[in-house]
mmCIF file with all atom_site columns, C-alpha atoms in Angstrom:
data_model
loop_
_atom_site.group_PDB
_atom_site.id
_atom_site.type_symbol
_atom_site.label_atom_id
_atom_site.label_alt_id
_atom_site.label_comp_id
_atom_site.label_asym_id
_atom_site.label_entity_id
_atom_site.label_seq_id
_atom_site.pdbx_PDB_ins_code
_atom_site.Cartn_x
_atom_site.Cartn_y
_atom_site.Cartn_z
_atom_site.occupancy
_atom_site.B_iso_or_equiv
_atom_site.pdbx_formal_charge
_atom_site.auth_seq_id
_atom_site.auth_comp_id
_atom_site.auth_asym_id
_atom_site.auth_atom_id
_atom_site.pdbx_PDB_model_num
ATOM 1   C CA . ASP E 1 1   ? -33.454 -15.792 -37.135 1.00 62.00 ? 10  ASP E CA 1
ATOM 2   C CA . ALA E 1 2   ? -35.281 -19.066 -36.561 1.00 73.00 ? 11  ALA E CA 1
ATOM 3   C CA . GLY E 1 3   ? -35.276 -21.522 -39.388 1.00 92.00 ? 12  GLY E CA 1
ATOM 4   C CA . VAL E 1 4   ? -38.053 -23.986 -40.131 1.00 95.00 ? 13  VAL E CA 1
ATOM 5   C CA . THR E 1 5   ? -39.409 -25.488 -36.922 1.00 96.00 ? 14  THR E CA 1
ATOM 6   C CA . GLN E 1 6   ? -41.475 -28.652 -36.665 1.00 97.00 ? 15  GLN E CA 1
ATOM 7   C CA . SER E 1 7   ? -43.362 -30.217 -33.804 1.00 97.00 ? 16  SER E CA 1
ATOM 8   C CA . PRO E 1 8   ? -43.421 -32.691 -32.276 1.00 97.00 ? 17  PRO E CA 1
ATOM 9   C CA . THR E 1 9   ? -40.005 -34.225 -32.927 1.00 96.00 ? 18  THR E CA 1
ATOM 10  C CA . HIS E 1 10  ? -41.205 -37.770 -32.272 1.00 96.00 ? 19  HIS E CA 1
ATOM 11  C CA . LEU E 1 11  ? -44.633 -39.359 -32.194 1.00 96.00 ? 20  LEU E CA 1
ATOM 12  C CA . ILE E 1 12  ? -45.953 -42.880 -31.680 1.00 98.00 ? 21  ILE E CA 1
ATOM 13  C CA . LYS E 1 13  ? -49.466 -43.744 -32.866 1.00 98.00 ? 22  LYS E CA 1
ATOM 14  C CA . THR E 1 14  ? -51.548 -46.870 -33.318 1.00 98.00 ? 23  THR E CA 1
ATOM 15  C CA . ARG E 1 15  ? -52.969 -48.118 -36.616 1.00 98.00 ? 24  ARG E CA 1
ATOM 16  C CA . GLY E 1 16  ? -56.275 -46.448 -37.463 1.00 98.00 ? 25  GLY E CA 1
ATOM 17  C CA . GLN E 1 17  ? -55.572 -43.313 -35.431 1.00 98.00 ? 26  GLN E CA 1
ATOM 18  C CA . GLN E 1 18  ? -55.204 -39.807 -36.764 1.00 98.00 ? 27  GLN E CA 1
ATOM 19  C CA . VAL E 1 19  ? -52.180 -37.525 -36.390 1.00 98.00 ? 28  VAL E CA 1
ATOM 20  C CA . THR E 1 20  ? -51.433 -33.815 -36.860 1.00 98.00 ? 29  THR E CA 1
ATOM 21  C CA . LEU E 1 21  ? -47.949 -32.500 -37.482 1.00 98.00 ? 30  LEU E CA 1
ATOM 22  C CA . ARG E 1 22  ? -47.049 -28.812 -37.323 1.00 98.00 ? 31  ARG E CA 1
ATOM 23  C CA . CYS E 1 23  ? -44.602 -26.573 -39.143 1.00 98.00 ? 32  CYS E CA 1
ATOM 24  C CA . SER E 1 24  ? -43.541 -22.941 -38.806 1.00 98.00 ? 33  SER E CA 1
ATOM 25  C CA . PRO E 1 25  ? -41.713 -21.639 -41.864 1.00 96.00 ? 34  PRO E CA 1
ATOM 26  C CA . LYS E 1 26  ? -38.529 -19.636 -41.864 1.00 94.00 ? 35  LYS E CA 1
ATOM 27  C CA . SER E 1 27  ? -39.068 -15.925 -41.311 1.00 94.00 ? 36  SER E CA 1
ATOM 28  C CA . GLY E 1 28  ? -39.964 -14.204 -44.591 1.00 91.00 ? 37  GLY E CA 1
ATOM 29  C CA . HIS E 1 29  ? -41.150 -17.395 -46.280 1.00 91.00 ? 38  HIS E CA 1
ATOM 30  C CA . ASP E 1 30  ? -44.732 -17.805 -47.464 1.00 92.00 ? 39  ASP E CA 1
ATOM 31  C CA . THR E 1 31  ? -44.797 -21.312 -48.975 1.00 92.00 ? 40  THR E CA 1
ATOM 32  C CA . VAL E 1 32  ? -44.714 -24.640 -47.180 1.00 95.00 ? 41  VAL E CA 1
ATOM 33  C CA . SER E 1 33  ? -44.095 -28.057 -48.709 1.00 95.00 ? 42  SER E CA 1
ATOM 34  C CA . TRP E 1 34  ? -44.343 -31.421 -46.977 1.00 97.00 ? 43  TRP E CA 1
ATOM 35  C CA . TYR E 1 35  ? -42.240 -34.494 -47.713 1.00 97.00 ? 44  TYR E CA 1
ATOM 36  C CA . GLN E 1 36  ? -42.316 -38.077 -46.432 1.00 97.00 ? 45  GLN E CA 1
ATOM 37  C CA . GLN E 1 37  ? -38.970 -39.823 -45.938 1.00 95.00 ? 46  GLN E CA 1
ATOM 38  C CA . ALA E 1 38  ? -39.218 -43.559 -45.314 1.00 95.00 ? 47  ALA E CA 1
ATOM 39  C CA . LEU E 1 39  ? -36.238 -45.275 -43.724 1.00 91.00 ? 48  LEU E CA 1
ATOM 40  C CA . GLY E 1 40  ? -33.383 -45.623 -46.187 1.00 88.00 ? 49  GLY E CA 1
ATOM 41  C CA . GLN E 1 41  ? -35.218 -43.678 -48.899 1.00 91.00 ? 50  GLN E CA 1
ATOM 42  C CA . GLY E 1 42  ? -35.147 -40.170 -50.285 1.00 93.00 ? 51  GLY E CA 1
ATOM 43  C CA . PRO E 1 43  ? -37.907 -37.723 -49.384 1.00 94.00 ? 52  PRO E CA 1
ATOM 44  C CA . GLN E 1 44  ? -41.124 -37.888 -51.429 1.00 96.00 ? 53  GLN E CA 1
ATOM 45  C CA . PHE E 1 45  ? -43.221 -34.806 -52.143 1.00 94.00 ? 54  PHE E CA 1
ATOM 46  C CA . ILE E 1 46  ? -46.645 -34.874 -50.475 1.00 97.00 ? 55  ILE E CA 1
ATOM 47  C CA . PHE E 1 47  ? -48.069 -31.412 -51.221 1.00 95.00 ? 56  PHE E CA 1
ATOM 48  C CA . GLN E 1 48  ? -47.392 -27.694 -51.181 1.00 93.00 ? 57  GLN E CA 1
ATOM 49  C CA . TYR E 1 49  ? -49.354 -24.814 -49.657 1.00 94.00 ? 58  TYR E CA 1
ATOM 50  C CA . TYR E 1 50  ? -49.321 -21.201 -50.749 1.00 91.00 ? 59  TYR E CA 1
ATOM 51  C CA . GLU E 1 51  ? -51.837 -18.477 -49.928 1.00 90.00 ? 60  GLU E CA 1
ATOM 52  C CA . GLU E 1 52  ? -53.656 -20.968 -47.668 1.00 93.00 ? 61  GLU E CA 1
ATOM 53  C CA . GLU E 1 53  ? -54.419 -23.300 -50.573 1.00 93.00 ? 62  GLU E CA 1
ATOM 54  C CA . GLU E 1 54  ? -53.027 -26.640 -51.692 1.00 93.00 ? 63  GLU E CA 1
ATOM 55  C CA . ARG E 1 55  ? -51.277 -25.812 -54.960 1.00 89.00 ? 64  ARG E CA 1
ATOM 56  C CA . GLN E 1 56  ? -49.634 -29.087 -55.932 1.00 88.00 ? 65  GLN E CA 1
ATOM 57  C CA . ARG E 1 57  ? -49.882 -32.659 -54.737 1.00 92.00 ? 66  ARG E CA 1
ATOM 58  C CA . GLY E 1 58  ? -47.751 -35.747 -55.101 1.00 92.00 ? 67  GLY E CA 1
ATOM 59  C CA . ASN E 1 59  ? -48.943 -39.358 -55.292 1.00 93.00 ? 68  ASN E CA 1
ATOM 60  C CA . PHE E 1 60  ? -50.426 -39.613 -51.824 1.00 97.00 ? 69  PHE E CA 1
ATOM 61  C CA . PRO E 1 61  ? -53.964 -40.730 -50.909 1.00 97.00 ? 70  PRO E CA 1
ATOM 62  C CA . ASP E 1 62  ? -56.654 -38.425 -49.574 1.00 96.00 ? 71  ASP E CA 1
ATOM 63  C CA . ARG E 1 63  ? -55.859 -39.645 -46.061 1.00 98.00 ? 72  ARG E CA 1
ATOM 64  C CA . PHE E 1 64  ? -53.105 -37.060 -46.222 1.00 98.00 ? 73  PHE E CA 1
ATOM 65  C CA . SER E 1 65  ? -54.446 -33.531 -45.919 1.00 97.00 ? 74  SER E CA 1
ATOM 66  C CA . GLY E 1 66  ? -53.097 -30.208 -44.850 1.00 97.00 ? 75  GLY E CA 1
ATOM 67  C CA . HIS E 1 67  ? -53.772 -26.651 -43.975 1.00 97.00 ? 76  HIS E CA 1
ATOM 68  C CA . GLN E 1 68  ? -51.961 -23.345 -44.085 1.00 97.00 ? 77  GLN E CA 1
ATOM 69  C CA . PHE E 1 69  ? -52.785 -20.517 -41.708 1.00 97.00 ? 78  PHE E CA 1
ATOM 70  C CA . PRO E 1 70  ? -52.675 -16.751 -42.326 1.00 97.00 ? 79  PRO E CA 1
ATOM 71  C CA . ASN E 1 71  ? -49.307 -16.579 -40.525 1.00 96.00 ? 80  ASN E CA 1
ATOM 72  C CA . TYR E 1 72  ? -47.974 -19.096 -43.124 1.00 96.00 ? 81  TYR E CA 1
ATOM 73  C CA . SER E 1 73  ? -47.594 -21.933 -40.625 1.00 97.00 ? 82  SER E CA 1
ATOM 74  C CA . SER E 1 74  ? -48.934 -25.289 -41.735 1.00 98.00 ? 83  SER E CA 1
ATOM 75  C CA . GLU E 1 75  ? -50.326 -28.582 -40.504 1.00 98.00 ? 84  GLU E CA 1
ATOM 76  C CA . LEU E 1 76  ? -50.162 -32.042 -42.025 1.00 98.00 ? 85  LEU E CA 1
ATOM 77  C CA . ASN E 1 77  ? -52.960 -34.416 -41.061 1.00 98.00 ? 86  ASN E CA 1
ATOM 78  C CA . VAL E 1 78  ? -52.956 -38.142 -41.689 1.00 98.00 ? 87  VAL E CA 1
ATOM 79  C CA . ASN E 1 79  ? -56.126 -40.162 -41.054 1.00 98.00 ? 88  ASN E CA 1
ATOM 80  C CA . ALA E 1 80  ? -56.584 -43.908 -40.614 1.00 98.00 ? 89  ALA E CA 1
ATOM 81  C CA . LEU E 1 81  ? -52.890 -44.483 -40.029 1.00 98.00 ? 90  LEU E CA 1
ATOM 82  C CA . LEU E 1 82  ? -51.241 -47.525 -41.586 1.00 98.00 ? 91  LEU E CA 1
ATOM 83  C CA . LEU E 1 83  ? -48.000 -49.205 -40.552 1.00 97.00 ? 92  LEU E CA 1
ATOM 84  C CA . GLY E 1 84  ? -46.521 -47.971 -43.841 1.00 97.00 ? 93  GLY E CA 1
ATOM 85  C CA . ASP E 1 85  ? -47.041 -44.367 -42.782 1.00 98.00 ? 94  ASP E CA 1
ATOM 86  C CA . SER E 1 86  ? -44.132 -44.724 -40.363 1.00 98.00 ? 95  SER E CA 1
ATOM 87  C CA . ALA E 1 87  ? -41.531 -42.257 -41.638 1.00 97.00 ? 96  ALA E CA 1
ATOM 88  C CA . LEU E 1 88  ? -39.762 -38.960 -41.075 1.00 95.00 ? 97  LEU E CA 1
ATOM 89  C CA . TYR E 1 89  ? -42.030 -36.117 -42.184 1.00 97.00 ? 98  TYR E CA 1
ATOM 90  C CA . LEU E 1 90  ? -40.157 -33.082 -43.386 1.00 96.00 ? 99  LEU E CA 1
ATOM 91  C CA . CYS E 1 91  ? -41.487 -29.596 -43.802 1.00 96.00 ? 100 CYS E CA 1
ATOM 92  C CA . ALA E 1 92  ? -39.748 -27.194 -46.171 1.00 95.00 ? 101 ALA E CA 1
ATOM 93  C CA . SER E 1 93  ? -40.403 -23.509 -46.664 1.00 94.00 ? 102 SER E CA 1
ATOM 94  C CA . SER E 1 94  ? -39.596 -21.084 -49.447 1.00 89.00 ? 103 SER E CA 1
ATOM 95  C CA . TYR E 1 95  ? -40.618 -17.688 -50.815 1.00 86.00 ? 104 TYR E CA 1
ATOM 96  C CA . THR E 1 96  ? -43.058 -17.480 -53.712 1.00 81.00 ? 105 THR E CA 1
ATOM 97  C CA . GLY E 1 97  ? -44.446 -13.977 -53.357 1.00 69.00 ? 106 GLY E CA 1
ATOM 98  C CA . GLY E 1 98  ? -44.393 -11.938 -56.550 1.00 62.00 ? 107 GLY E CA 1
ATOM 99  C CA . GLY E 1 99  ? -44.442 -15.088 -58.659 1.00 58.00 ? 108 GLY E CA 1
ATOM 100 C CA . TYR E 1 100 ? -40.841 -15.989 -57.859 1.00 53.00 ? 109 TYR E CA 1
ATOM 101 C CA . GLN E 1 101 ? -40.910 -19.753 -57.481 1.00 55.00 ? 110 GLN E CA 1
ATOM 102 C CA . ASN E 1 102 ? -37.244 -20.556 -57.437 1.00 61.00 ? 111 ASN E CA 1
ATOM 103 C CA . SER E 1 103 ? -36.053 -19.596 -53.996 1.00 72.00 ? 112 SER E CA 1
ATOM 104 C CA . PRO E 1 104 ? -34.269 -22.522 -52.366 1.00 80.00 ? 113 PRO E CA 1
ATOM 105 C CA . LEU E 1 105 ? -36.067 -24.820 -49.988 1.00 88.00 ? 114 LEU E CA 1
ATOM 106 C CA . HIS E 1 106 ? -35.195 -24.667 -46.291 1.00 91.00 ? 115 HIS E CA 1
ATOM 107 C CA . PHE E 1 107 ? -35.970 -27.891 -44.469 1.00 93.00 ? 116 PHE E CA 1
ATOM 108 C CA . GLY E 1 108 ? -36.889 -28.470 -40.855 1.00 95.00 ? 117 GLY E CA 1
ATOM 109 C CA . ASN E 1 109 ? -35.444 -31.335 -38.810 1.00 93.00 ? 118 ASN E CA 1
ATOM 110 C CA . GLY E 1 110 ? -38.605 -33.367 -39.265 1.00 95.00 ? 119 GLY E CA 1
ATOM 111 C CA . THR E 1 111 ? -41.111 -35.288 -37.164 1.00 96.00 ? 120 THR E CA 1
ATOM 112 C CA . ARG E 1 112 ? -40.410 -38.995 -36.703 1.00 96.00 ? 121 ARG E CA 1
ATOM 113 C CA . LEU E 1 113 ? -43.764 -40.827 -36.809 1.00 98.00 ? 122 LEU E CA 1
ATOM 114 C CA . THR E 1 114 ? -43.947 -44.440 -35.708 1.00 98.00 ? 123 THR E CA 1
ATOM 115 C CA . VAL E 1 115 ? -47.184 -46.359 -36.290 1.00 98.00 ? 124 VAL E CA 1
ATOM 116 C CA . THR E 1 116 ? -47.595 -49.569 -34.291 1.00 97.00 ? 125 THR E CA 1
ATOM 117 C CA . GLY Z 2 1   ? -42.062 -39.824 -64.754 1.00 84.00 ? 28  GLY Z CA 1
ATOM 118 C CA . ASP Z 2 2   ? -39.030 -38.087 -63.346 1.00 89.00 ? 29  ASP Z CA 1
ATOM 119 C CA . SER Z 2 3   ? -36.499 -40.190 -61.454 1.00 93.00 ? 30  SER Z CA 1
ATOM 120 C CA . VAL Z 2 4   ? -33.043 -39.938 -59.895 1.00 96.00 ? 31  VAL Z CA 1
ATOM 121 C CA . THR Z 2 5   ? -30.610 -42.825 -59.479 1.00 96.00 ? 32  THR Z CA 1
ATOM 122 C CA . GLN Z 2 6   ? -27.676 -42.563 -57.084 1.00 95.00 ? 33  GLN Z CA 1
ATOM 123 C CA . MET Z 2 7   ? -24.822 -44.943 -56.494 1.00 87.00 ? 34  MET Z CA 1
ATOM 124 C CA . GLU Z 2 8   ? -25.560 -47.365 -53.694 1.00 82.00 ? 35  GLU Z CA 1
ATOM 125 C CA . GLY Z 2 9   ? -23.837 -46.782 -50.396 1.00 85.00 ? 36  GLY Z CA 1
ATOM 126 C CA . PRO Z 2 10  ? -22.513 -46.833 -47.894 1.00 95.00 ? 37  PRO Z CA 1
ATOM 127 C CA . VAL Z 2 11  ? -19.255 -45.188 -48.942 1.00 96.00 ? 38  VAL Z CA 1
ATOM 128 C CA . THR Z 2 12  ? -16.387 -45.286 -46.443 1.00 97.00 ? 39  THR Z CA 1
ATOM 129 C CA . LEU Z 2 13  ? -13.274 -43.172 -47.013 1.00 97.00 ? 40  LEU Z CA 1
ATOM 130 C CA . SER Z 2 14  ? -10.231 -42.059 -45.110 1.00 97.00 ? 41  SER Z CA 1
ATOM 131 C CA . GLU Z 2 15  ? -9.707  -38.370 -44.400 1.00 97.00 ? 42  GLU Z CA 1
ATOM 132 C CA . GLU Z 2 16  ? -8.221  -36.472 -47.386 1.00 97.00 ? 43  GLU Z CA 1
ATOM 133 C CA . ALA Z 2 17  ? -9.398  -39.100 -49.887 1.00 97.00 ? 44  ALA Z CA 1
ATOM 134 C CA . PHE Z 2 18  ? -11.134 -38.139 -53.153 1.00 98.00 ? 45  PHE Z CA 1
ATOM 135 C CA . LEU Z 2 19  ? -14.911 -38.483 -53.225 1.00 97.00 ? 46  LEU Z CA 1
ATOM 136 C CA . THR Z 2 20  ? -17.230 -39.228 -56.124 1.00 97.00 ? 47  THR Z CA 1
ATOM 137 C CA . ILE Z 2 21  ? -20.930 -39.997 -55.726 1.00 97.00 ? 48  ILE Z CA 1
ATOM 138 C CA . ASN Z 2 22  ? -22.621 -40.808 -59.016 1.00 97.00 ? 49  ASN Z CA 1
ATOM 139 C CA . CYS Z 2 23  ? -26.052 -39.465 -59.913 1.00 98.00 ? 50  CYS Z CA 1
ATOM 140 C CA . THR Z 2 24  ? -28.040 -39.915 -63.113 1.00 97.00 ? 51  THR Z CA 1
ATOM 141 C CA . TYR Z 2 25  ? -31.529 -38.685 -63.851 1.00 96.00 ? 52  TYR Z CA 1
ATOM 142 C CA . THR Z 2 26  ? -34.537 -39.091 -66.116 1.00 95.00 ? 53  THR Z CA 1
ATOM 143 C CA . ALA Z 2 27  ? -36.752 -36.072 -66.654 1.00 91.00 ? 54  ALA Z CA 1
ATOM 144 C CA . THR Z 2 28  ? -38.935 -34.329 -69.175 1.00 84.00 ? 55  THR Z CA 1
ATOM 145 C CA . GLY Z 2 29  ? -37.932 -30.816 -70.062 1.00 82.00 ? 56  GLY Z CA 1
ATOM 146 C CA . TYR Z 2 30  ? -34.931 -29.107 -68.550 1.00 84.00 ? 57  TYR Z CA 1
ATOM 147 C CA . PRO Z 2 31  ? -34.842 -29.599 -64.789 1.00 90.00 ? 58  PRO Z CA 1
ATOM 148 C CA . SER Z 2 32  ? -32.556 -27.926 -62.317 1.00 90.00 ? 59  SER Z CA 1
ATOM 149 C CA . LEU Z 2 33  ? -30.328 -30.331 -60.409 1.00 93.00 ? 60  LEU Z CA 1
ATOM 150 C CA . PHE Z 2 34  ? -29.418 -30.282 -56.724 1.00 94.00 ? 61  PHE Z CA 1
ATOM 151 C CA . TRP Z 2 35  ? -27.303 -31.990 -54.113 1.00 97.00 ? 62  TRP Z CA 1
ATOM 152 C CA . TYR Z 2 36  ? -28.642 -31.948 -50.559 1.00 96.00 ? 63  TYR Z CA 1
ATOM 153 C CA . VAL Z 2 37  ? -26.837 -33.155 -47.435 1.00 97.00 ? 64  VAL Z CA 1
ATOM 154 C CA . GLN Z 2 38  ? -28.440 -34.570 -44.281 1.00 94.00 ? 65  GLN Z CA 1
ATOM 155 C CA . TYR Z 2 39  ? -26.371 -34.702 -41.107 1.00 92.00 ? 66  TYR Z CA 1
ATOM 156 C CA . PRO Z 2 40  ? -27.470 -37.104 -38.343 1.00 87.00 ? 67  PRO Z CA 1
ATOM 157 C CA . GLY Z 2 41  ? -30.662 -35.940 -36.617 1.00 82.00 ? 68  GLY Z CA 1
ATOM 158 C CA . GLU Z 2 42  ? -31.099 -32.956 -38.905 1.00 85.00 ? 69  GLU Z CA 1
ATOM 159 C CA . GLY Z 2 43  ? -33.138 -31.938 -41.918 1.00 86.00 ? 70  GLY Z CA 1
ATOM 160 C CA . LEU Z 2 44  ? -31.785 -31.527 -45.427 1.00 92.00 ? 71  LEU Z CA 1
ATOM 161 C CA . GLN Z 2 45  ? -29.475 -28.671 -46.358 1.00 93.00 ? 72  GLN Z CA 1
ATOM 162 C CA . LEU Z 2 46  ? -28.888 -27.499 -49.906 1.00 93.00 ? 73  LEU Z CA 1
ATOM 163 C CA . LEU Z 2 47  ? -25.250 -28.187 -50.783 1.00 96.00 ? 74  LEU Z CA 1
ATOM 164 C CA . LEU Z 2 48  ? -25.141 -26.982 -54.381 1.00 96.00 ? 75  LEU Z CA 1
ATOM 165 C CA . LYS Z 2 49  ? -27.234 -26.639 -57.509 1.00 93.00 ? 76  LYS Z CA 1
ATOM 166 C CA . ALA Z 2 50  ? -27.037 -26.174 -61.277 1.00 93.00 ? 77  ALA Z CA 1
ATOM 167 C CA . THR Z 2 51  ? -29.847 -24.811 -63.403 1.00 89.00 ? 78  THR Z CA 1
ATOM 168 C CA . LYS Z 2 52  ? -28.757 -25.537 -66.966 1.00 89.00 ? 79  LYS Z CA 1
ATOM 169 C CA . ALA Z 2 53  ? -26.516 -27.806 -68.998 1.00 92.00 ? 80  ALA Z CA 1
ATOM 170 C CA . ASP Z 2 54  ? -22.756 -27.425 -68.427 1.00 94.00 ? 81  ASP Z CA 1
ATOM 171 C CA . ASP Z 2 55  ? -23.315 -25.337 -65.271 1.00 95.00 ? 82  ASP Z CA 1
ATOM 172 C CA . LYS Z 2 56  ? -21.040 -26.256 -62.386 1.00 97.00 ? 83  LYS Z CA 1
ATOM 173 C CA . GLY Z 2 57  ? -22.388 -25.937 -58.873 1.00 96.00 ? 84  GLY Z CA 1
ATOM 174 C CA . SER Z 2 58  ? -19.873 -25.658 -56.045 1.00 97.00 ? 85  SER Z CA 1
ATOM 175 C CA . ASN Z 2 59  ? -19.867 -25.151 -52.282 1.00 97.00 ? 86  ASN Z CA 1
ATOM 176 C CA . LYS Z 2 60  ? -17.573 -26.053 -49.350 1.00 95.00 ? 87  LYS Z CA 1
ATOM 177 C CA . GLY Z 2 61  ? -15.138 -27.805 -51.680 1.00 97.00 ? 88  GLY Z CA 1
ATOM 178 C CA . PHE Z 2 62  ? -17.840 -29.943 -53.292 1.00 98.00 ? 89  PHE Z CA 1
ATOM 179 C CA . GLU Z 2 63  ? -18.687 -29.564 -56.955 1.00 98.00 ? 90  GLU Z CA 1
ATOM 180 C CA . ALA Z 2 64  ? -20.941 -31.121 -59.588 1.00 98.00 ? 91  ALA Z CA 1
ATOM 181 C CA . THR Z 2 65  ? -21.396 -30.423 -63.304 1.00 98.00 ? 92  THR Z CA 1
ATOM 182 C CA . TYR Z 2 66  ? -24.758 -30.662 -65.096 1.00 96.00 ? 93  TYR Z CA 1
ATOM 183 C CA . ARG Z 2 67  ? -24.112 -33.042 -68.025 1.00 96.00 ? 94  ARG Z CA 1
ATOM 184 C CA . LYS Z 2 68  ? -27.132 -33.118 -70.317 1.00 93.00 ? 95  LYS Z CA 1
ATOM 185 C CA . GLU Z 2 69  ? -25.555 -35.547 -72.814 1.00 94.00 ? 96  GLU Z CA 1
ATOM 186 C CA . THR Z 2 70  ? -25.064 -38.198 -70.124 1.00 95.00 ? 97  THR Z CA 1
ATOM 187 C CA . THR Z 2 71  ? -27.986 -37.040 -67.900 1.00 95.00 ? 98  THR Z CA 1
ATOM 188 C CA . SER Z 2 72  ? -25.607 -36.971 -64.943 1.00 97.00 ? 99  SER Z CA 1
ATOM 189 C CA . PHE Z 2 73  ? -24.740 -34.730 -62.006 1.00 98.00 ? 100 PHE Z CA 1
ATOM 190 C CA . HIS Z 2 74  ? -21.930 -36.492 -60.132 1.00 98.00 ? 101 HIS Z CA 1
ATOM 191 C CA . LEU Z 2 75  ? -20.781 -35.028 -56.802 1.00 98.00 ? 102 LEU Z CA 1
ATOM 192 C CA . GLU Z 2 76  ? -17.011 -34.688 -56.221 1.00 98.00 ? 103 GLU Z CA 1
ATOM 193 C CA . LYS Z 2 77  ? -14.688 -33.415 -53.520 1.00 98.00 ? 104 LYS Z CA 1
ATOM 194 C CA . GLY Z 2 78  ? -10.942 -33.505 -53.726 1.00 97.00 ? 105 GLY Z CA 1
ATOM 195 C CA . SER Z 2 79  ? -10.183 -34.059 -50.032 1.00 96.00 ? 106 SER Z CA 1
ATOM 196 C CA . VAL Z 2 80  ? -12.902 -35.177 -47.614 1.00 97.00 ? 107 VAL Z CA 1
ATOM 197 C CA . GLN Z 2 81  ? -12.953 -34.434 -43.898 1.00 97.00 ? 108 GLN Z CA 1
ATOM 198 C CA . VAL Z 2 82  ? -14.488 -36.331 -40.983 1.00 96.00 ? 109 VAL Z CA 1
ATOM 199 C CA . SER Z 2 83  ? -17.083 -33.557 -40.749 1.00 95.00 ? 110 SER Z CA 1
ATOM 200 C CA . ASP Z 2 84  ? -18.327 -34.453 -44.263 1.00 97.00 ? 111 ASP Z CA 1
ATOM 201 C CA . SER Z 2 85  ? -19.824 -37.691 -42.891 1.00 97.00 ? 112 SER Z CA 1
ATOM 202 C CA . ALA Z 2 86  ? -23.525 -37.501 -43.753 1.00 96.00 ? 113 ALA Z CA 1
ATOM 203 C CA . VAL Z 2 87  ? -26.168 -38.742 -46.210 1.00 96.00 ? 114 VAL Z CA 1
ATOM 204 C CA . TYR Z 2 88  ? -26.047 -37.064 -49.637 1.00 97.00 ? 115 TYR Z CA 1
ATOM 205 C CA . PHE Z 2 89  ? -29.120 -36.777 -51.854 1.00 97.00 ? 116 PHE Z CA 1
ATOM 206 C CA . CYS Z 2 90  ? -29.244 -35.934 -55.533 1.00 97.00 ? 117 CYS Z CA 1
ATOM 207 C CA . ALA Z 2 91  ? -32.482 -34.274 -56.648 1.00 95.00 ? 118 ALA Z CA 1
ATOM 208 C CA . LEU Z 2 92  ? -34.192 -32.551 -59.535 1.00 93.00 ? 119 LEU Z CA 1
ATOM 209 C CA . ASN Z 2 93  ? -37.112 -30.189 -59.680 1.00 88.00 ? 120 ASN Z CA 1
ATOM 210 C CA . SER Z 2 94  ? -40.228 -30.846 -61.656 1.00 69.00 ? 121 SER Z CA 1
ATOM 211 C CA . GLY Z 2 95  ? -42.300 -28.257 -63.395 1.00 66.00 ? 122 GLY Z CA 1
ATOM 212 C CA . GLY Z 2 96  ? -39.872 -25.393 -63.007 1.00 62.00 ? 123 GLY Z CA 1
ATOM 213 C CA . SER Z 2 97  ? -40.461 -24.713 -59.332 1.00 66.00 ? 124 SER Z CA 1
ATOM 214 C CA . ASN Z 2 98  ? -38.085 -25.716 -56.591 1.00 64.00 ? 125 ASN Z CA 1
ATOM 215 C CA . TYR Z 2 99  ? -40.587 -26.885 -53.999 1.00 72.00 ? 126 TYR Z CA 1
ATOM 216 C CA . LYS Z 2 100 ? -41.477 -30.107 -55.821 1.00 86.00 ? 127 LYS Z CA 1
ATOM 217 C CA . LEU Z 2 101 ? -38.272 -32.100 -55.819 1.00 91.00 ? 128 LEU Z CA 1
ATOM 218 C CA . THR Z 2 102 ? -37.657 -35.696 -56.880 1.00 92.00 ? 129 THR Z CA 1
ATOM 219 C CA . PHE Z 2 103 ? -34.899 -37.236 -54.763 1.00 95.00 ? 130 PHE Z CA 1
ATOM 220 C CA . GLY Z 2 104 ? -32.608 -40.195 -55.137 1.00 96.00 ? 131 GLY Z CA 1
ATOM 221 C CA . LYS Z 2 105 ? -32.397 -42.736 -52.324 1.00 95.00 ? 132 LYS Z CA 1
ATOM 222 C CA . GLY Z 2 106 ? -29.371 -41.101 -50.752 1.00 96.00 ? 133 GLY Z CA 1
ATOM 223 C CA . THR Z 2 107 ? -25.764 -42.209 -50.240 1.00 96.00 ? 134 THR Z CA 1
ATOM 224 C CA . LEU Z 2 108 ? -24.323 -42.561 -46.742 1.00 96.00 ? 135 LEU Z CA 1
ATOM 225 C CA . LEU Z 2 109 ? -20.751 -41.271 -46.548 1.00 97.00 ? 136 LEU Z CA 1
ATOM 226 C CA . THR Z 2 110 ? -18.535 -42.107 -43.588 1.00 97.00 ? 137 THR Z CA 1
ATOM 227 C CA . VAL Z 2 111 ? -15.103 -40.492 -43.357 1.00 97.00 ? 138 VAL Z CA 1
ATOM 228 C CA . ASN Z 2 112 ? -12.636 -42.023 -40.924 1.00 96.00 ? 139 ASN Z CA 1
ATOM 229 C CA . PRO Z 2 113 ? -9.715  -40.103 -39.374 1.00 95.00 ? 140 PRO Z CA 1
#
């Protein structure tokens, strides 16, 4: 049973460019959350997708956007990249179906984004 | 807003030593509390959790007790192993759902043989 998978594992982009990161949730999970982990810091919540809609959002600008597909996989898009966007981006999945919102999060290994 | 404060690392111990990593929190309402572990090159794994005051979470020899009076959730292990070397994160949930977590900055633990 595959866990949460993220691609690519590493990415280097230039300031001003746009980037798309991908996530496939653990089998049986229907909810995807995205976190940003800067070097030496704890992860920070970006947003959460359920039923193909953004349900909650953290304190991130509109440059950060996402999408969830009918198969529950998700994308994180970041426009107009800044040097400060360099971080490890973590995807986490869980099960919300039936209104149960307390299943534990399962994290992927992350995508390391470097902006130069 | 909600926040989590962990003891600064890094922490270096010898095998079989006793481990304590302090964690205190500020939150509205009654959050659930978590410890996550991150091994090198990997994502976060849930280590243990507690959902209400005086609950004790435990797993793999680690334990932590939810102390509402001191707003703390300190992680302890009686005898650490080299394989416990990792970064440990204390976290709380906000709004009653576990997908929006507020994390501390993490504590790097290195255990030497």
